[in-house]
């Protein structure tokens, strides 16, 4: 009998199969592996556990983590604790979806293809763009790919990026830029938003693209209307906006402000924080750049009987056809998480998404008010979505340790990214937080920061 | 039969229906115009669907039934390792302590997650014979690019800036040359010889002081082991280049041989292939990269390290290529891969590769009499046959693939590798039983007979799928990439 529940070949099978192959043993099938590179002995990997033992062990590992279901989280900075309708998990567990791969054979992949076609449509709706792809790894790599597209179509090398774009997205952009020999110019923020004067002086005829975030890393809503004409001062430069798709339930879409490319991460829509991944990047643009878009696209067509169906299309852009001339090297993407986002967008729907977005704004507003009442100042005075920066007067890391003892996961410590931001906490308040939790948090933070405890 | 058998979710939408439940607002309300500047408020809501919860579930259930996964049936898609996706992996990955943790939480509060990452890194290093591993890359192609950026940083650190070329075999995955381009290299092709292996003479011809690296899959995409690997490694290393291992085919060699022992300097793995992270309909994957010691300082940051006070992220890496992804990689997929490794253990992983190779060779021999065999020797975990014989009868490999759909099988990878005419690349994996392999072989043999006796059955296939062959030319000529309300 087999020792392993995933390995069905029995001794009897093995004998019969070896006979058909015409060899004496399985070893004979490895005769072409030179002795000098053979691995002798047993791999030093951890020992096998039975299912019961393994589940117990993994539960033990998980239990060493403090999760946001047991602590009350005000931590965001690009990854948020949001309502995930139960239906999302149930659809993802339909194994016809999760045990399939890229839909190369459309006749038996219509489910995946149609779900992604619907996803593409929803992303277009939210962003106000004409075309969206089937997903990217995450918002940051989508942003980097947007920069590569801009450099490719303009044949220019300079990318201007706002300091108020997520710092890790800027880091990823820098790594991609190195490969392509792009120059990255970072424009500082002023009062929590992209400094318009500095932006203007950074843009010239050599600029391939300008990247801002909406709402930005500090939660502030960038004035896209004022930024767009400045971007156009670069004769060729593309306007690239990284946007939180949930915020777009309420905010005017970047497409209405003339964005050429809109990217972002669908994590707020049906995808748990998951220690930072897997999440799901999206990439949307105009028809003009449709044939330059990275990654897979699903298109509608008809079968031989005229019946509607869906296929992967415009594949001449992709690596398996174009190899070194492809628009990107991306192959596997985040399809299952795009499905999660599509299900969440369907569940929330036309009314739920704006309602959820509104609750974020209102609760963040309320939290800001309570924190002000507790003696803190908001560092920036512009309009914000569900995040704001507060001056907590003491090192955030210390406060967060104390908050944790009271059952709170505090906000992001901005000193981590900028030593001049000591004592600045980026507080995220989603629809998940109750009034009671917000009040208790403001009270706890007030007590700690004012040295009452 | 209607033309739109399966409505789009937008077509079943009806104003007034909902499938969500948000709490009553418990903080003071105020008009949106007072919250945000008027010019930044959306004028029209996004046209998202309005359905009830049951309608939503029926919609996606109907879609799932129009999809074939490994759980539905055999899926011998070459180079993709469509093995069984264990259910315990899904249970473990959904534990709150893994799912609902934030990447910026204090390290003290995520020790279990860091420990898991650390353990997985160690196990992957051992399996591949490398010294250090990063879990940051999101997928195989992302790992390739990461590995090439590391090689680039290594050469630059040596002041060796003229190494602008990456050599890839003509049988390589398309991602290899594409990743080389994104990393700023020029891809150069090395030919395969009549045995289906890299032609050493041609390798000597293309290698030089401008060689940054050779990218290689071993076993290669023909499923053949590159038996001259040590000589190839010597040729490339002598020229000052590095050896890159594309781990797409790792399922063939676990516990048998290790890339690190073959002379490779950098490796990526596809955890969604060899290590059962599900394929998800196209992702998410996970593409960890392993390197030899001398390249470790160039790895993406941060790294997970073990200290006396527990597990930590190490950001102090001045030579790092930087970040390739926000946070720490596709953690959820890494949880699944670690769960799989602990299910199988060292002996089990070796048995996986031995059974994968046995299954492939068995299926190969059953099909060999009926199809052309471009390279007639023992394969590893996959093999390539050709539909040349059938093509002469007017039946193309595409037709054979479509006919397989009528038998309930997912077709093999077709028309790849590019160096084989009418290629069918078949990877059965170790999780399939002899009975399944026999049923597939019987279907392939029947199709070969049909090609001779009644080719139209094959040419007009599929006959039993929800839609017939789709017009891909029209889809590309007049792209419809989103729904627009009529």
JSON list of C-alpha atoms in Angstrom, two decimals, chain A residues 41-149:
[
{"chain": "A", "resi": 41, "resn": "UNK", "atom": "CA", "xyz": [20.78, 10.25, 1.46]},
{"chain": "A", "resi": 42, "resn": "UNK", "atom": "CA", "xyz": [17.73, 12.02, 2.79]},
{"chain": "A", "resi": 43, "resn": "UNK", "atom": "CA", "xyz": [16.89, 15.68, 2.30]},
{"chain": "A", "resi": 44, "resn": "UNK", "atom": "CA", "xyz": [17.28, 17.65, 5.49]},
{"chain": "A", "resi": 45, "resn": "UNK", "atom": "CA", "xyz": [13.74, 18.99, 5.35]},
{"chain": "A", "resi": 46, "resn": "UNK", "atom": "CA", "xyz": [11.38, 18.81, 8.28]},
{"chain": "A", "resi": 47, "resn": "UNK", "atom": "CA", "xyz": [9.75, 15.47, 9.01]},
{"chain": "A", "resi": 48, "resn": "UNK", "atom": "CA", "xyz": [6.27, 14.57, 7.88]},
{"chain": "A", "resi": 49, "resn": "UNK", "atom": "CA", "xyz": [3.35, 14.87, 10.26]},
{"chain": "A", "resi": 50, "resn": "UNK", "atom": "CA", "xyz": [0.00, 13.13, 10.16]},
{"chain": "A", "resi": 51, "resn": "UNK", "atom": "CA", "xyz": [-3.00, 15.27, 9.28]},
{"chain": "A", "resi": 52, "resn": "UNK", "atom": "CA", "xyz": [-4.06, 15.61, 12.91]},
{"chain": "A", "resi": 53, "resn": "UNK", "atom": "CA", "xyz": [-0.56, 16.43, 14.12]},
{"chain": "A", "resi": 54, "resn": "UNK", "atom": "CA", "xyz": [0.00, 18.88, 11.31]},
{"chain": "A", "resi": 55, "resn": "UNK", "atom": "CA", "xyz": [-3.25, 20.74, 11.86]},
{"chain": "A", "resi": 56, "resn": "UNK", "atom": "CA", "xyz": [-2.45, 21.02, 15.55]},
{"chain": "A", "resi": 57, "resn": "UNK", "atom": "CA", "xyz": [1.05, 22.27, 14.77]},
{"chain": "A", "resi": 58, "resn": "UNK", "atom": "CA", "xyz": [-0.17, 24.85, 12.26]},
{"chain": "A", "resi": 59, "resn": "UNK", "atom": "CA", "xyz": [-2.87, 26.05, 14.63]},
{"chain": "A", "resi": 60, "resn": "UNK", "atom": "CA", "xyz": [-0.09, 26.51, 17.16]},
{"chain": "A", "resi": 61, "resn": "UNK", "atom": "CA", "xyz": [1.87, 28.68, 14.74]},
{"chain": "A", "resi": 62, "resn": "UNK", "atom": "CA", "xyz": [-1.22, 30.71, 13.88]},
{"chain": "A", "resi": 63, "resn": "UNK", "atom": "CA", "xyz": [-1.96, 31.16, 17.57]},
{"chain": "A", "resi": 64, "resn": "UNK", "atom": "CA", "xyz": [1.40, 32.88, 18.03]},
{"chain": "A", "resi": 65, "resn": "UNK", "atom": "CA", "xyz": [0.05, 35.73, 15.91]},
{"chain": "A", "resi": 66, "resn": "UNK", "atom": "CA", "xyz": [-2.29, 38.44, 17.15]},
{"chain": "A", "resi": 67, "resn": "UNK", "atom": "CA", "xyz": [-5.02, 38.67, 14.55]},
{"chain": "A", "resi": 68, "resn": "UNK", "atom": "CA", "xyz": [-7.29, 41.60, 13.81]},
{"chain": "A", "resi": 69, "resn": "UNK", "atom": "CA", "xyz": [-10.35, 39.56, 14.74]},
{"chain": "A", "resi": 70, "resn": "UNK", "atom": "CA", "xyz": [-9.20, 39.50, 18.35]},
{"chain": "A", "resi": 71, "resn": "UNK", "atom": "CA", "xyz": [-7.50, 42.90, 18.54]},
{"chain": "A", "resi": 72, "resn": "UNK", "atom": "CA", "xyz": [-9.13, 46.16, 17.40]},
{"chain": "A", "resi": 73, "resn": "UNK", "atom": "CA", "xyz": [-7.07, 47.50, 14.52]},
{"chain": "A", "resi": 74, "resn": "UNK", "atom": "CA", "xyz": [-6.48, 51.10, 13.45]},
{"chain": "A", "resi": 75, "resn": "UNK", "atom": "CA", "xyz": [-3.64, 50.03, 11.19]},
{"chain": "A", "resi": 76, "resn": "UNK", "atom": "CA", "xyz": [-3.88, 50.62, 7.44]},
{"chain": "A", "resi": 77, "resn": "UNK", "atom": "CA", "xyz": [-1.11, 52.18, 5.35]},
{"chain": "A", "resi": 78, "resn": "UNK", "atom": "CA", "xyz": [-2.13, 50.34, 2.22]},
{"chain": "A", "resi": 79, "resn": "UNK", "atom": "CA", "xyz": [-3.73, 47.23, 3.74]},
{"chain": "A", "resi": 80, "resn": "UNK", "atom": "CA", "xyz": [-7.12, 47.45, 5.43]},
{"chain": "A", "resi": 81, "resn": "UNK", "atom": "CA", "xyz": [-9.51, 45.55, 7.63]},
{"chain": "A", "resi": 82, "resn": "UNK", "atom": "CA", "xyz": [-12.82, 45.58, 5.72]},
{"chain": "A", "resi": 83, "resn": "UNK", "atom": "CA", "xyz": [-16.11, 43.74, 5.62]},
{"chain": "A", "resi": 84, "resn": "UNK", "atom": "CA", "xyz": [-15.80, 40.59, 3.51]},
{"chain": "A", "resi": 85, "resn": "UNK", "atom": "CA", "xyz": [-19.23, 39.20, 2.67]},
{"chain": "A", "resi": 86, "resn": "UNK", "atom": "CA", "xyz": [-19.45, 35.47, 3.50]},
{"chain": "A", "resi": 87, "resn": "UNK", "atom": "CA", "xyz": [-20.31, 34.65, -0.09]},
{"chain": "A", "resi": 88, "resn": "UNK", "atom": "CA", "xyz": [-16.77, 35.56, -1.17]},
{"chain": "A", "resi": 89, "resn": "UNK", "atom": "CA", "xyz": [-15.15, 32.67, 0.70]},
{"chain": "A", "resi": 90, "resn": "UNK", "atom": "CA", "xyz": [-17.79, 30.24, -0.49]},
{"chain": "A", "resi": 91, "resn": "UNK", "atom": "CA", "xyz": [-17.29, 31.11, -4.14]},
{"chain": "A", "resi": 92, "resn": "UNK", "atom": "CA", "xyz": [-13.51, 30.87, -3.79]},
{"chain": "A", "resi": 93, "resn": "UNK", "atom": "CA", "xyz": [-13.86, 27.37, -2.41]},
{"chain": "A", "resi": 94, "resn": "UNK", "atom": "CA", "xyz": [-15.65, 26.17, -5.55]},
{"chain": "A", "resi": 95, "resn": "UNK", "atom": "CA", "xyz": [-12.73, 24.00, -6.58]},
{"chain": "A", "resi": 96, "resn": "UNK", "atom": "CA", "xyz": [-13.55, 24.30, -10.29]},
{"chain": "A", "resi": 97, "resn": "UNK", "atom": "CA", "xyz": [-12.15, 27.83, -9.87]},
{"chain": "A", "resi": 98, "resn": "UNK", "atom": "CA", "xyz": [-9.25, 27.36, -7.51]},
{"chain": "A", "resi": 99, "resn": "UNK", "atom": "CA", "xyz": [-7.88, 24.11, -8.95]},
{"chain": "A", "resi": 100, "resn": "UNK", "atom": "CA", "xyz": [-7.87, 25.38, -12.54]},
{"chain": "A", "resi": 101, "resn": "UNK", "atom": "CA", "xyz": [-5.07, 27.31, -14.21]},
{"chain": "A", "resi": 102, "resn": "UNK", "atom": "CA", "xyz": [-4.93, 30.05, -16.80]},
{"chain": "A", "resi": 103, "resn": "UNK", "atom": "CA", "xyz": [-7.89, 29.52, -19.17]},
{"chain": "A", "resi": 104, "resn": "UNK", "atom": "CA", "xyz": [-5.95, 28.44, -22.24]},
{"chain": "A", "resi": 105, "resn": "UNK", "atom": "CA", "xyz": [-8.79, 26.13, -23.35]},
{"chain": "A", "resi": 106, "resn": "UNK", "atom": "CA", "xyz": [-11.78, 28.46, -23.47]},
{"chain": "A", "resi": 107, "resn": "UNK", "atom": "CA", "xyz": [-14.40, 25.78, -24.15]},
{"chain": "A", "resi": 108, "resn": "UNK", "atom": "CA", "xyz": [-13.91, 24.32, -20.66]},
{"chain": "A", "resi": 109, "resn": "UNK", "atom": "CA", "xyz": [-12.93, 27.59, -18.95]},
{"chain": "A", "resi": 110, "resn": "UNK", "atom": "CA", "xyz": [-15.95, 29.76, -19.67]},
{"chain": "A", "resi": 111, "resn": "UNK", "atom": "CA", "xyz": [-16.63, 30.20, -15.97]},
{"chain": "A", "resi": 112, "resn": "UNK", "atom": "CA", "xyz": [-13.24, 31.71, -15.18]},
{"chain": "A", "resi": 113, "resn": "UNK", "atom": "CA", "xyz": [-13.19, 33.74, -18.39]},
{"chain": "A", "resi": 114, "resn": "UNK", "atom": "CA", "xyz": [-16.63, 35.22, -17.82]},
{"chain": "A", "resi": 115, "resn": "UNK", "atom": "CA", "xyz": [-15.90, 36.00, -14.16]},
{"chain": "A", "resi": 116, "resn": "UNK", "atom": "CA", "xyz": [-12.76, 37.87, -15.22]},
{"chain": "A", "resi": 117, "resn": "UNK", "atom": "CA", "xyz": [-14.61, 39.66, -18.04]},
{"chain": "A", "resi": 118, "resn": "UNK", "atom": "CA", "xyz": [-17.05, 40.86, -15.38]},
{"chain": "A", "resi": 119, "resn": "UNK", "atom": "CA", "xyz": [-14.12, 41.86, -13.15]},
{"chain": "A", "resi": 120, "resn": "UNK", "atom": "CA", "xyz": [-12.59, 43.90, -15.99]},
{"chain": "A", "resi": 121, "resn": "UNK", "atom": "CA", "xyz": [-15.95, 45.63, -16.48]},
{"chain": "A", "resi": 122, "resn": "UNK", "atom": "CA", "xyz": [-16.29, 46.49, -12.80]},
{"chain": "A", "resi": 123, "resn": "UNK", "atom": "CA", "xyz": [-12.76, 47.92, -12.67]},
{"chain": "A", "resi": 124, "resn": "UNK", "atom": "CA", "xyz": [-13.54, 50.07, -15.72]},
{"chain": "A", "resi": 125, "resn": "UNK", "atom": "CA", "xyz": [-16.71, 51.28, -14.01]},
{"chain": "A", "resi": 126, "resn": "UNK", "atom": "CA", "xyz": [-14.92, 52.21, -10.81]},
{"chain": "A", "resi": 127, "resn": "UNK", "atom": "CA", "xyz": [-11.90, 53.87, -12.40]},
{"chain": "A", "resi": 128, "resn": "UNK", "atom": "CA", "xyz": [-13.70, 55.55, -15.27]},
{"chain": "A", "resi": 129, "resn": "UNK", "atom": "CA", "xyz": [-11.35, 53.91, -17.76]},
{"chain": "A", "resi": 130, "resn": "UNK", "atom": "CA", "xyz": [-12.04, 52.08, -21.01]},
{"chain": "A", "resi": 131, "resn": "UNK", "atom": "CA", "xyz": [-9.93, 48.94, -20.60]},
{"chain": "A", "resi": 132, "resn": "UNK", "atom": "CA", "xyz": [-8.82, 46.90, -17.58]},
{"chain": "A", "resi": 133, "resn": "UNK", "atom": "CA", "xyz": [-6.72, 43.76, -17.53]},
{"chain": "A", "resi": 134, "resn": "UNK", "atom": "CA", "xyz": [-7.37, 40.52, -15.68]},
{"chain": "A", "resi": 135, "resn": "UNK", "atom": "CA", "xyz": [-5.10, 41.47, -12.71]},
{"chain": "A", "resi": 136, "resn": "UNK", "atom": "CA", "xyz": [-1.50, 42.11, -11.66]},
{"chain": "A", "resi": 137, "resn": "UNK", "atom": "CA", "xyz": [0.41, 40.74, -8.64]},
{"chain": "A", "resi": 138, "resn": "UNK", "atom": "CA", "xyz": [-0.44, 43.77, -6.48]},
{"chain": "A", "resi": 139, "resn": "UNK", "atom": "CA", "xyz": [-0.89, 47.53, -6.58]},
{"chain": "A", "resi": 140, "resn": "UNK", "atom": "CA", "xyz": [2.84, 48.24, -6.39]},
{"chain": "A", "resi": 141, "resn": "UNK", "atom": "CA", "xyz": [3.93, 46.05, -9.29]},
{"chain": "A", "resi": 142, "resn": "UNK", "atom": "CA", "xyz": [0.96, 47.37, -11.27]},
{"chain": "A", "resi": 143, "resn": "UNK", "atom": "CA", "xyz": [2.28, 50.87, -10.63]},
{"chain": "A", "resi": 144, "resn": "UNK", "atom": "CA", "xyz": [5.78, 49.85, -11.73]},
{"chain": "A", "resi": 145, "resn": "UNK", "atom": "CA", "xyz": [4.36, 48.28, -14.89]},
{"chain": "A", "resi": 146, "resn": "UNK", "atom": "CA", "xyz": [2.45, 51.50, -15.56]},
{"chain": "A", "resi": 147, "resn": "UNK", "atom": "CA", "xyz": [5.75, 53.37, -15.44]},
{"chain": "A", "resi": 148, "resn": "UNK", "atom": "CA", "xyz": [7.28, 50.85, -17.87]},
{"chain": "A", "resi": 149, "resn": "UNK", "atom": "CA", "xyz": [4.34, 51.30, -20.22]}
]
